[in-house]
Amino acid sequence: MARRGAERLDVDRLLTDPDTGIVVCCGSGGVGKTTTAAALGVRAAEAGRRVVVLTIDPARRLAQSLGLTELDNTPRPVEGVGAAAGGSLDAMMLDMKRTFDEVVLAHSTPEKARQILDNPFYQSVSSSFAGTQEYMAMEKLGQLRAQADRDGTWDLVIVDTPPSRSALDFLDAPKRLGSFLDGRFVRLLMAPAKASGRAYLKVFSVGANLAAATLSKVLGGQFLADVQTFVAALDTMFGGFRQRADVTYALLGEPSTAFVVVAAPERDALREATFFVDRLAAEGMPLAGVVVNRMQVLAAPGLSGSRAAAAAEQLEDRADDADTDAPQPGPTPALLRLHAALAEVAARHEARVRQFAASHPGVPLSMVPAGATDIHDLDGLRSVGASLASGG
Amino acid sequence: MAAPPLERVLDGVRLHVVTGKGGVGKTSVASALGLALARQGRRVLLVEVEGRQGISQTFGVPPLGTAEVRLVQDPSGGELWGLSVEAKAALLEYLQTFYKLGRAGGTLERMGVVDFATTIAPGVRDVLLTGKVYEAVGRTTGPRRGQGRYAWDAVVLDAPPTGRITRFLGVNEQVADLARVGPIHGQAESITRMLRSRRSAVHIVTLLEEMPVQESADALAELAGAGFGLGALVVNQVREPLLPDELLARLEGDPDSVEEQVRADLAAVGVRSGARTVGGLLAEGRAHAERVALERALATQVAALGQPVVTLPALLAGTDDGGVSVLADELLGQGVH
């Protein structure tokens, strides 16, 4: 595929650079984000890196190809990858609830932890899909990075982000947590639990009473009591919780982190990619480049679509003209028409990418051809990795 | 398992919930369904709940807000309206309607209660979103709820993806467990009753690709297990095979004879017939054959899931340029009513 002025994303340089410590793959759902993360992991390990890949919700067969048969929140070695080059690959699936539980256990006394874990409000928050997954992905990333720094198990962490529609969720996780904990309402809820909360409460009492009374009315008194218990019980670990979210956020902004935005050559997916690229820039997050998966490529690129269509017509005419026991036009016209149709798709994909490149000058791109079938083994991941590195 | 006919599954349904794995064209299908119903002379409300503004993009109208906006006026007298539901606004509206809060609403907002309730308590957030949908489904033209005609003949919900749908729809029960008494509890019960009744059906959109089919099967089992009514399986972006079956078989069985003939044919019409071109054309043919075989196997799997199947064609230009209208015609042609 011609480059048309867009800079090529040098995947191998990124993966082999010892200063690259974290690669974050983000993008909208359904663009092959998890496959990209896994393929980068395999390629990096086979270039000698000691890699851990954190996936969120892999397709069953892709997970199996990585030897992930259960969601147990622990990195497991992927056999047969990287040993020859002195590298290694571990992979894990995020268990959101367990990660949350672990944070609770790590930051409170056993007695308090039990109180929190049994709270119905906690159970709702920790197992609900929206929002919590982003917090926990960040938490797990922080944990893996800390473990890598501490005992040198890994020198590269690759993260596949949750399939949230908007990047905001992922990038905002630490900040949202922070602003929630700073929220006046939460402080008020916690205030009665604090010995010195009285004067403080007085200042806000009118609003506090109104808020509490309204919530009681709407949600029922028990709900508010549960929330209050929950918030009070979490109080002790808030500090640690928040500090870690801040540390992880800072980590994401460091030059050792590389964001890879994954897209497909479709209007919606590229619009999402634009959103991600702009958002990362606004946050000052280090963008390595954009991967466009599922590009239609031609196996016979020398033959133009229009020439193929014309030749198909010619052959069909000839078959038509041979009036006596008319021979079937045979396989050639059909194959030529298929080629013409594929050429049209390929041209459209290239045009979309060209358009994207034109509005994002300086953003390196890598294009990965569409496979006939899905990827579900290591060899498939290797070939995706090779495509990523060559840029298409 | 033989699937019940589409007509029967859709009979009496007033709330159509459209879900599917991310990237399968959920919003396009929901939009096309809304349009199809409007073309039959109905008043239809199309609702999105994730603030993605997918509806405004599909219909080329300015971003939707908290007010219902007319998208299409059909000559049949039918109308399609759009609405983007947002949790914060829904909570304030809810408090206003039920408690006549007046200034207090602003106080709650300043206190951070609204943020708290809508972002941190996810169950509450979802009950507010589904609550708004519930309100629209049951809204009547009379002075009180339940009096007069229904304001909407049908409501189409562009719902969260399959990974979250059971939780999203079932979250009312979760809230019912959290808030054991009180109006939210009562509201949650009513919503759950509506979602489980014959008036509601969940349609799942898929592509003929492995992951979406797998996720659809999983979601179907989950939704059925949770007691939600199932509607159609919509297979989106279906492409007709570009090669005849006989050739697909020959490419598998006897590629050498095909190669020879292609080379001769190309030479006969003066097209380059070198190994690269001939080999390339055959490689494209083989990849296509592989793709077709996979898609057929997946189509068989989808058909075996026990729900009526609707297929929609792949549109070259996506849903730009009136593509939604083409999809709406397809839906009507296949018996959507």
XYZ file of C-alpha atoms in Angstrom:
729
model
C 0.000 0.000 0.000
C 1.323 3.403 -0.892
C 2.124 5.664 2.004
C 0.792 8.933 0.585
C 2.789 11.182 2.796
C 1.583 9.719 6.083
C 4.369 8.765 8.421
C 4.719 5.042 9.078
C 4.325 3.780 12.630
C 7.583 1.967 13.345
C 6.177 -0.798 15.507
C 9.449 -2.695 15.884
C 11.330 0.365 17.014
C 8.584 1.097 19.533
C 8.555 -2.450 20.885
C 12.303 -2.940 21.055
C 13.074 0.456 22.556
C 14.019 -0.397 26.154
C 12.528 2.940 27.203
C 9.063 1.796 26.166
C 7.546 0.439 29.364
C 3.794 0.592 28.718
C 1.773 0.299 25.533
C -1.908 1.171 25.797
C -4.183 0.059 22.958
C -7.377 2.058 22.748
C -10.176 2.430 20.255
C -13.874 1.802 19.837
C -15.402 -1.662 20.098
C -15.144 -4.145 17.254
C -11.985 -2.854 15.583
C -9.651 -5.651 16.666
C -8.126 -3.926 19.679
C -7.542 -7.087 21.675
C -6.012 -8.869 18.696
C -3.687 -5.915 18.153
C -2.632 -5.930 21.805
C -1.980 -9.680 21.704
C -0.072 -9.455 18.412
C 2.105 -6.640 19.791
C 2.775 -8.798 22.857
C 3.871 -11.800 20.809
C 6.069 -9.684 18.559
C 7.724 -7.860 21.462
C 8.402 -11.135 23.309
C 9.940 -12.634 20.202
C 12.166 -9.575 19.946
C 13.457 -10.342 23.444
C 11.146 -8.269 25.657
C 9.638 -9.720 28.810
C 6.026 -8.818 28.234
C 2.756 -9.003 30.113
C -0.465 -8.415 28.190
C -3.537 -7.329 30.127
C -6.701 -8.010 28.165
C -10.168 -6.981 29.190
C -12.605 -9.163 27.337
C -10.929 -11.348 24.732
C -12.806 -13.530 22.276
C -12.914 -17.055 23.546
C -10.701 -18.543 20.874
C -8.192 -15.737 21.021
C -7.964 -16.261 24.752
C -7.391 -19.950 24.189
C -4.602 -19.197 21.731
C -2.883 -17.334 24.556
C -3.479 -20.227 26.920
C -6.022 -18.242 28.901
C -8.685 -20.695 29.870
C -9.950 -18.982 32.975
C -10.482 -15.512 34.185
C -8.392 -15.675 37.318
C -6.817 -12.234 37.360
C -3.283 -13.638 37.413
C -0.750 -13.381 34.578
C -0.014 -16.796 33.070
C 2.943 -17.621 30.848
C 2.117 -18.190 27.173
C 4.085 -21.260 26.109
C 6.289 -21.223 23.054
C 6.714 -17.479 22.699
C 9.961 -15.554 22.856
C 12.228 -18.038 24.649
C 14.602 -18.232 21.682
C 15.147 -14.460 21.813
C 15.408 -14.348 25.600
C 11.959 -12.841 25.881
C 8.749 -14.075 27.434
C 5.039 -13.457 27.245
C 2.537 -13.570 30.073
C -1.123 -12.853 29.579
C -4.035 -12.194 31.842
C -7.694 -11.315 31.733
C -9.021 -8.624 34.004
C -11.447 -9.750 36.675
C -12.978 -6.470 37.626
C -14.708 -7.491 40.841
C -11.745 -9.439 42.132
C -9.417 -6.534 41.440
C -11.710 -4.246 43.406
C -11.923 -6.757 46.256
C -8.137 -6.999 46.356
C -7.828 -3.235 46.634
C -10.248 -3.249 49.541
C -8.410 -6.076 51.279
C -5.040 -4.422 50.759
C -6.141 -1.137 52.268
C -8.166 -2.014 55.318
C -8.257 -4.235 58.329
C -9.845 -7.677 57.780
C -12.821 -6.646 59.878
C -13.415 -3.446 57.954
C -12.829 -5.227 54.657
C -15.573 -7.719 55.446
C -17.925 -4.856 56.263
C -17.220 -3.272 52.905
C -17.375 -6.471 50.885
C -20.744 -7.347 52.402
C -22.267 -3.946 51.758
C -24.953 -4.159 49.058
C -23.906 -0.807 47.667
C -20.328 -1.985 47.276
C -21.526 -5.135 45.558
C -23.467 -3.088 43.070
C -20.624 -0.695 42.339
C -17.903 -3.336 42.138
C -19.718 -5.659 39.770
C -21.465 -3.127 37.613
C -19.990 -2.860 34.186
C -20.161 0.853 33.519
C -17.282 2.822 34.928
C -15.862 0.294 37.343
C -14.071 -1.564 34.596
C -12.108 1.544 33.705
C -11.071 2.157 37.306
C -10.016 -1.431 37.700
C -8.117 -1.570 34.411
C -6.136 1.423 35.636
C -5.653 -0.171 39.030
C -4.411 -3.399 37.487
C -2.098 -1.534 35.134
C -0.629 0.259 38.132
C -0.194 -3.031 39.984
C 1.486 -4.762 37.050
C 3.805 -1.827 36.500
C 4.703 -1.721 40.175
C 5.389 -5.454 40.201
C 7.507 -5.106 37.049
C 9.554 -2.350 38.675
C 9.856 -4.173 41.958
C 10.996 -7.630 40.943
C 11.796 -7.187 37.277
C 9.326 -9.821 36.095
C 8.425 -7.791 33.032
C 9.944 -4.916 31.148
C 6.899 -4.154 29.013
C 3.229 -3.966 29.968
C 0.696 -3.986 27.126
C -2.865 -3.028 28.006
C -6.018 -3.530 26.045
C -8.517 -0.913 27.249
C -12.165 -1.606 28.057
C -14.515 -1.500 25.106
C -16.080 1.703 26.317
C -17.484 3.811 23.616
C -15.640 6.844 24.761
C -12.027 7.329 25.672
C -13.193 9.717 28.303
C -14.083 6.861 30.589
C -10.610 5.423 30.497
C -8.683 8.660 30.779
C -11.088 10.175 33.237
C -11.111 7.255 35.638
C -8.522 8.629 38.069
C -9.845 12.155 37.874
C -13.424 11.113 38.302
C -12.510 9.093 41.327
C -10.675 12.095 42.698
C -13.505 14.518 42.111
C -15.983 12.076 43.547
C -13.956 11.775 46.722
C -13.619 15.515 46.896
C -17.329 15.952 46.315
C -19.105 17.940 48.976
C -21.850 15.398 49.244
C -19.460 12.550 49.902
C -17.665 14.648 52.486
C -20.989 15.347 54.125
C -21.901 11.690 54.097
C -18.621 10.932 55.782
C -18.812 13.820 58.190
C -20.988 12.135 60.823
C -18.420 9.361 60.965
C -15.728 11.820 61.908
C -15.325 12.895 65.475
C -14.725 16.496 64.569
C -17.431 16.574 61.971
C -19.844 18.631 63.994
C -18.827 22.162 63.206
C -18.235 21.199 59.630
C -21.677 19.700 59.397
C -23.248 22.826 60.820
C -21.950 24.972 57.984
C -23.599 22.781 55.434
C -26.475 21.625 57.537
C -29.285 23.189 55.542
C -28.063 21.722 52.286
C -27.023 18.485 53.909
C -30.377 17.930 55.492
C -32.182 18.751 52.314
C -29.969 16.415 50.320
C -30.263 13.601 52.804
C -34.003 14.079 53.187
C -34.530 14.078 49.422
C -32.406 11.018 48.882
C -34.211 9.229 51.691
C -37.504 10.111 50.117
C -36.504 8.965 46.646
C -34.396 5.969 47.453
C -35.708 4.897 50.792
C -33.993 5.339 54.133
C -32.179 2.023 54.010
C -30.432 2.921 50.789
C -28.995 6.065 52.278
C -27.917 4.153 55.368
C -26.165 1.580 53.168
C -24.448 4.283 51.175
C -23.386 5.996 54.341
C -21.933 2.793 55.767
C -20.206 2.106 52.509
C -18.662 5.546 52.235
C -17.670 5.581 55.874
C -16.115 2.143 55.623
C -14.209 3.116 52.512
C -13.050 6.298 54.185
C -9.915 4.713 55.580
C -8.743 3.471 52.228
C -9.721 6.479 50.171
C -6.318 8.032 50.520
C -4.462 5.034 49.180
C -7.026 4.490 46.486
C -6.768 7.950 45.174
C -3.044 8.242 45.425
C -2.719 5.171 43.238
C -5.147 6.512 40.672
C -3.062 9.690 40.509
C 0.156 7.698 40.180
C -1.296 5.636 37.355
C -2.529 8.741 35.581
C 0.932 10.284 35.858
C 2.429 7.032 34.583
C 0.274 7.223 31.483
C 1.657 10.649 30.696
C 5.298 9.638 30.931
C 7.404 9.309 27.800
C 7.877 5.591 28.545
C 4.182 5.087 27.805
C 2.954 4.761 24.240
C -0.691 4.988 23.243
C -1.694 3.095 20.138
C -5.100 4.021 18.780
C -6.727 1.124 16.936
C -9.277 1.697 14.179
C -10.805 0.128 11.093
C -11.183 1.832 7.705
C -14.821 2.652 8.335
C -16.339 6.050 8.845
C -17.458 5.493 12.432
C -14.283 3.773 13.599
C -12.112 6.524 12.127
C -14.309 9.186 13.654
C -13.726 7.512 17.007
C -10.001 7.374 16.296
C -10.041 11.115 15.643
C -11.713 11.617 18.967
C -9.066 9.499 20.721
C -6.160 11.217 19.012
C -7.500 14.664 19.875
C -8.260 13.670 23.417
C -4.802 12.201 24.002
C -3.260 15.358 22.627
C -5.426 17.494 24.907
C -4.319 15.454 27.926
C -0.681 15.573 26.875
C -0.612 11.779 26.598
C 2.105 10.248 24.389
C 0.530 8.963 21.170
C 2.719 6.491 19.267
C 0.400 6.194 16.306
C -2.748 4.765 14.806
C -3.244 1.181 13.649
C -5.870 0.687 10.962
C -6.965 -2.948 10.941
C -8.986 -4.774 8.310
C -7.621 -2.982 5.274
C -8.693 -4.648 2.053
C -5.558 -5.536 0.121
C -5.287 -7.081 -3.329
C -3.314 -10.213 -4.103
C -3.056 -9.064 -7.714
C -2.344 -5.370 -7.210
C -0.957 -4.900 -10.712
C -4.361 -5.357 -12.301
C -6.658 -2.362 -11.979
C -10.292 -2.879 -11.084
C -11.557 -1.243 -14.238
C -9.249 -3.288 -16.469
C -10.415 -6.472 -14.714
C -14.074 -5.544 -15.200
C -13.483 -4.772 -18.889
C -11.673 -8.082 -19.420
C -14.510 -9.963 -17.706
C -16.986 -8.351 -20.065
C -14.832 -9.199 -23.070
C -14.633 -12.852 -22.049
C -18.362 -13.039 -21.470
C -18.980 -11.469 -24.878
C -16.783 -14.055 -26.523
C -18.586 -16.900 -24.774
C -21.848 -15.334 -25.889
C -20.698 -14.976 -29.509
C -19.615 -18.601 -29.822
C -23.199 -19.501 -30.647
C -22.980 -23.241 -31.180
C -22.847 -25.292 -27.995
C -21.879 -22.135 -26.193
C -19.033 -22.844 -23.811
C -19.551 -21.586 -20.291
C -17.676 -18.371 -19.677
C -15.670 -20.384 -17.150
C -14.053 -19.211 -13.941
C -12.078 -16.272 -15.288
C -14.818 -13.611 -15.633
C -16.080 -14.389 -12.128
C -12.578 -14.082 -10.659
C -12.012 -10.830 -12.567
C -15.278 -9.386 -11.274
C -14.351 -10.428 -7.738
C -11.032 -8.640 -8.228
C -12.847 -5.527 -9.474
C -15.134 -5.560 -6.434
C -12.197 -6.011 -4.054
C -10.320 -3.225 -5.816
C -13.260 -0.931 -5.213
C -13.307 -1.767 -1.496
C -9.530 -1.337 -1.297
C -9.752 2.063 -2.968
C -12.452 3.156 -0.541
C -10.421 2.018 2.447
C -7.369 3.848 1.186
C -9.388 6.976 0.583
C -10.722 6.886 4.150
C -7.231 6.445 5.567
C -5.910 9.200 3.300
C -8.602 11.509 4.567
C -7.729 10.637 8.156
C -4.012 11.165 7.511
C -4.686 14.527 5.893
C -6.511 15.810 8.948
C -3.929 14.358 11.352
C -0.572 15.354 9.926
C 2.348 13.895 11.812
C 0.379 10.999 13.307
C 2.194 7.783 12.301
C 0.010 5.071 10.780
C 0.236 1.329 10.383
C -2.188 -0.588 8.237
C -3.033 -4.247 8.742
C -4.699 -6.241 5.969
C -8.024 -7.954 6.600
C -7.698 -11.694 7.020
C -10.197 -14.054 5.418
C -11.057 -15.454 8.854
C -10.606 -14.423 12.485
C -7.337 -14.860 14.350
C -7.226 -17.631 16.890
C -3.742 -18.996 17.150
C -0.209 -17.836 17.800
C 0.748 -18.066 14.135
C -2.163 -15.819 13.283
C -0.956 -13.326 15.893
C 2.573 -13.553 14.493
C 1.377 -12.703 11.022
C -0.657 -9.771 12.359
C 2.492 -8.652 14.184
C 4.496 -8.823 10.977
C 1.852 -6.758 9.174
C 1.854 -4.223 11.986
C 5.598 -3.881 11.720
C 5.643 -3.507 7.952
C 2.768 -1.069 8.066
C 0.650 -2.875 5.482
C -35.089 -25.477 17.550
C -37.546 -24.042 15.017
C -37.818 -20.286 15.285
C -41.276 -18.772 15.731
C -42.334 -16.572 12.810
C -41.265 -12.936 12.958
C -44.863 -11.708 12.828
C -45.742 -13.551 15.986
C -42.663 -12.390 17.852
C -43.407 -8.758 16.982
C -47.142 -8.866 17.668
C -48.176 -6.326 20.265
C -44.602 -5.133 20.872
C -44.455 -1.434 21.682
C -40.876 -1.238 22.975
C -38.128 -2.510 20.685
C -34.754 -2.797 22.405
C -31.886 -3.071 19.901
C -28.537 -4.410 21.100
C -25.465 -6.102 19.588
C -21.706 -6.272 19.941
C -19.881 -2.973 19.451
C -19.306 -2.188 15.793
C -22.086 -4.313 14.283
C -24.276 -1.372 13.297
C -26.705 -1.291 16.212
C -27.569 2.363 15.717
C -28.176 1.918 11.977
C -30.477 -1.028 12.590
C -32.366 0.758 15.377
C -32.760 3.792 13.107
C -33.934 1.637 10.196
C -36.422 -0.139 12.445
C -37.817 3.179 13.670
C -38.110 4.399 10.089
C -39.771 1.166 8.945
C -42.414 1.447 11.667
C -43.002 5.118 10.862
C -43.546 4.216 7.201
C -46.497 2.145 8.287
C -48.165 5.265 9.578
C -47.059 5.005 13.191
C -45.770 7.599 15.570
C -42.375 6.266 16.626
C -39.812 7.511 19.133
C -36.174 6.502 18.650
C -34.152 6.786 21.865
C -30.427 6.604 22.545
C -29.025 6.388 26.067
C -25.255 6.542 25.753
C -24.883 10.133 24.641
C -23.179 9.057 21.433
C -25.315 11.198 19.160
C -25.514 8.289 16.746
C -29.085 9.211 15.815
C -28.196 12.766 14.902
C -25.342 11.485 12.743
C -27.496 8.866 11.036
C -30.256 11.310 10.158
C -28.020 14.310 9.591
C -29.726 16.520 12.160
C -28.134 18.694 14.871
C -27.161 16.855 18.081
C -30.193 15.715 20.049
C -30.856 17.109 23.474
C -33.291 16.333 26.232
C -36.281 17.308 24.097
C -37.871 15.022 21.539
C -37.155 16.164 17.984
C -38.945 15.156 14.809
C -36.591 13.365 12.423
C -38.887 12.182 9.652
C -42.420 12.941 8.543
C -43.686 10.104 6.373
C -46.388 10.612 3.685
C -48.316 7.754 5.335
C -48.868 10.063 8.285
C -46.274 8.258 10.344
C -43.600 10.191 12.190
C -40.196 9.345 13.572
C -38.905 11.361 16.497
C -35.526 11.180 18.208
C -34.389 11.627 21.800
C -31.055 11.344 23.571
C -31.598 10.484 27.223
C -29.016 11.685 29.676
C -28.978 10.474 33.286
C -28.398 13.829 34.981
C -31.210 15.585 33.188
C -33.442 12.572 33.734
C -32.818 12.669 37.485
C -33.567 16.349 37.777
C -36.682 15.939 35.657
C -37.718 12.961 37.730
C -37.281 14.850 40.997
C -39.156 17.775 39.549
C -42.082 15.642 38.377
C -42.510 13.628 41.517
C -41.412 16.026 44.221
C -41.962 19.502 42.821
C -38.510 20.359 44.034
C -38.189 23.788 42.532
C -35.070 25.463 43.895
C -34.031 22.356 45.768
C -33.090 20.681 42.470
C -30.400 23.282 41.995
C -29.203 22.765 45.553
C -28.880 19.025 44.972
C -26.919 19.718 41.818
C -24.553 22.047 43.673
C -24.167 19.570 46.499
C -22.899 17.003 44.035
C -25.808 14.704 44.760
C -26.752 14.559 41.117
C -23.220 13.619 40.088
C -23.085 11.126 42.888
C -26.335 9.477 41.976
C -25.691 9.378 38.246
C -22.027 8.406 38.018
C -21.144 6.513 41.135
C -24.321 4.575 41.711
C -24.526 2.853 38.332
C -27.742 1.070 39.158
C -29.400 4.409 39.788
C -28.039 5.744 36.523
C -29.520 2.895 34.542
C -32.859 3.045 36.309
C -33.074 6.720 35.366
C -32.317 5.932 31.723
C -34.739 3.023 31.457
C -37.214 5.048 33.519
C -37.317 7.693 30.829
C -37.965 5.011 28.217
C -40.674 3.548 30.440
C -42.287 6.940 30.696
C -42.317 7.354 26.896
C -43.768 3.884 26.293
C -46.600 4.439 28.746
C -47.243 8.120 27.992
C -50.814 8.863 26.986
C -52.518 11.889 25.513
C -55.054 12.168 28.331
C -54.661 14.372 31.401
C -53.289 11.448 33.424
C -51.162 8.426 32.691
C -53.380 5.681 31.323
C -56.017 8.045 29.922
C -56.478 8.675 26.201
C -54.367 7.204 23.411
C -50.724 6.234 23.710
C -48.518 9.152 22.734
C -46.160 6.773 20.881
C -47.252 3.762 18.874
C -43.785 2.323 19.275
C -40.512 3.201 21.005
C -37.192 1.941 19.606
C -34.275 1.947 22.044
C -30.722 2.016 20.717
C -29.487 0.141 23.786
C -26.035 -0.548 25.279
C -24.010 -3.378 23.661
C -24.550 -7.099 24.299
C -21.873 -7.199 26.981
C -23.911 -4.856 29.144
C -27.482 -5.333 28.016
C -28.733 -7.836 30.575
C -27.328 -5.757 33.365
C -28.735 -2.565 31.868
C -32.244 -3.975 31.567
C -32.069 -5.923 34.794
C -30.527 -3.154 36.827
C -33.974 -2.206 37.991
C -34.020 -5.294 40.093
C -30.606 -4.467 41.393
C -31.871 -1.113 42.504
C -34.936 -2.800 43.917
C -32.573 -4.800 46.115
C -30.573 -1.748 47.121
C -33.495 0.551 47.692
C -35.927 -1.754 49.394
C -38.675 0.787 49.745
C -39.438 4.204 48.339
C -40.391 5.551 44.950
C -37.226 4.404 43.142
C -38.007 0.910 44.308
C -41.582 1.184 43.061
C -40.461 2.713 39.786
C -37.875 -0.030 39.289
C -40.507 -2.701 39.759
C -42.833 -1.125 37.223
C -40.010 -0.813 34.696
C -39.001 -4.417 35.179
C -42.600 -5.521 34.718
C -42.830 -3.635 31.443
C -39.512 -4.987 30.163
C -40.563 -8.543 30.890
C -44.019 -8.202 29.367
C -45.120 -9.081 25.841
C -45.014 -5.370 25.045
C -41.194 -5.425 24.965
C -38.784 -7.353 22.761
C -34.999 -7.331 22.600
C -33.523 -7.578 19.100
C -29.893 -8.594 18.727
C -27.819 -7.320 15.802
C -24.890 -9.414 14.595
C -22.489 -9.766 11.701
C -21.439 -13.038 10.119
C -18.167 -12.927 12.043
C -17.127 -15.249 14.829
C -17.060 -12.889 17.805
C -20.350 -11.095 17.176
C -22.141 -14.432 16.604
C -20.651 -15.853 19.786
C -21.619 -12.775 21.789
C -25.116 -12.823 20.341
C -25.573 -16.441 21.384
C -24.308 -15.613 24.886
C -26.533 -12.549 25.189
C -29.551 -14.467 23.936
C -29.130 -17.113 26.622
C -28.551 -14.463 29.298
C -31.559 -12.388 28.303
C -33.825 -15.414 28.113
C -32.538 -16.563 31.497
C -33.325 -13.146 32.967
C -36.865 -13.348 31.648
C -36.745 -10.712 28.902
C -38.777 -11.125 25.736
C -36.658 -11.880 22.693
C -37.294 -10.417 19.273
C -35.413 -10.904 16.042
C -31.799 -11.723 15.326
C -30.740 -9.144 12.778
C -27.822 -10.268 10.625
C -26.366 -7.027 9.372
C -24.034 -6.246 6.459
C -24.605 -9.503 4.612
C -22.733 -9.760 1.311
C -23.780 -12.072 -1.473
C -21.012 -14.438 -2.585
C -19.229 -12.922 -5.586
C -18.346 -16.309 -7.056
C -20.755 -19.067 -8.120
C -20.870 -22.154 -5.902
C -19.467 -24.366 -8.633
C -16.351 -22.188 -8.845
C -15.961 -22.033 -5.069
C -15.895 -25.836 -5.060
C -13.419 -25.992 -7.935
C -11.051 -23.565 -6.210
C -10.975 -25.956 -3.291
C -10.800 -29.176 -5.251
C -8.913 -28.523 -8.460
C -7.095 -25.182 -8.379
C -4.582 -26.237 -11.057
C -7.175 -26.579 -13.805
C -8.639 -23.199 -12.829
C -5.209 -21.631 -12.972
C -4.545 -22.961 -16.426
C -7.844 -21.704 -17.761
C -7.431 -18.266 -16.187
C -4.005 -17.884 -17.738
C -5.309 -18.817 -21.172
C -8.338 -16.557 -20.882
C -6.309 -13.558 -19.752
C -3.878 -14.034 -22.610
C -6.797 -14.278 -25.037
C -8.136 -10.842 -24.078
C -4.717 -9.269 -23.835
C -4.556 -8.863 -20.064
C -1.244 -9.539 -18.370
C -1.188 -13.224 -17.523
C 2.018 -13.557 -15.544
C 2.310 -15.770 -12.493
C 1.739 -12.840 -10.128
C -1.514 -11.753 -11.669
C -2.879 -15.276 -12.193
C -1.708 -16.412 -8.765
C -3.107 -13.230 -7.235
C -6.542 -13.701 -8.772
C -6.618 -17.284 -7.531
C -5.492 -16.241 -4.066
C -8.302 -13.692 -3.955
C -10.725 -16.382 -5.076
C -9.517 -18.794 -2.414
C -9.733 -16.191 0.354
C -13.248 -15.367 -0.807
C -14.188 -19.068 -0.791
C -12.875 -19.373 2.747
C -14.831 -16.312 3.825
C -18.042 -17.567 2.190
C -17.682 -20.977 3.852
C -17.195 -19.330 7.250
C -20.138 -16.986 6.748
C -22.380 -19.888 5.740
C -21.384 -21.868 8.802
C -22.076 -18.832 10.998
C -25.440 -18.201 9.282
C -26.403 -21.785 10.113
C -25.395 -21.184 13.734
C -27.484 -18.005 13.898
C -30.491 -19.773 12.399
C -30.185 -22.487 15.044
C -30.448 -20.000 17.916
C -34.217 -20.290 17.914
C -35.247 -16.718 17.087
C -36.533 -15.381 13.759
C -33.693 -14.080 11.593
C -33.771 -10.885 9.544
C -30.908 -10.202 7.123
C -29.773 -6.793 5.988
C -27.435 -6.194 3.057
C -24.005 -4.590 3.281
C -24.210 -1.033 1.996
C -21.162 0.186 0.132
C -21.466 3.713 1.437
C -22.523 2.697 4.935
C -25.643 4.451 6.157
C -24.685 7.705 4.448
C -26.703 8.744 1.434
C -30.038 7.316 2.482
C -28.704 3.910 3.454
C -31.033 3.808 6.455
C -33.941 4.111 4.082
C -32.723 1.065 2.120
C -32.443 -0.910 5.356
C -35.934 0.197 6.442
C -37.362 -1.105 3.138
C -35.571 -4.401 3.693
C -37.061 -4.716 7.173
C -40.570 -4.032 5.845
C -40.042 -6.536 3.035
C -39.113 -9.186 5.567
C -42.273 -8.736 7.580
C -41.335 -6.214 10.267
C -44.496 -4.580 11.490
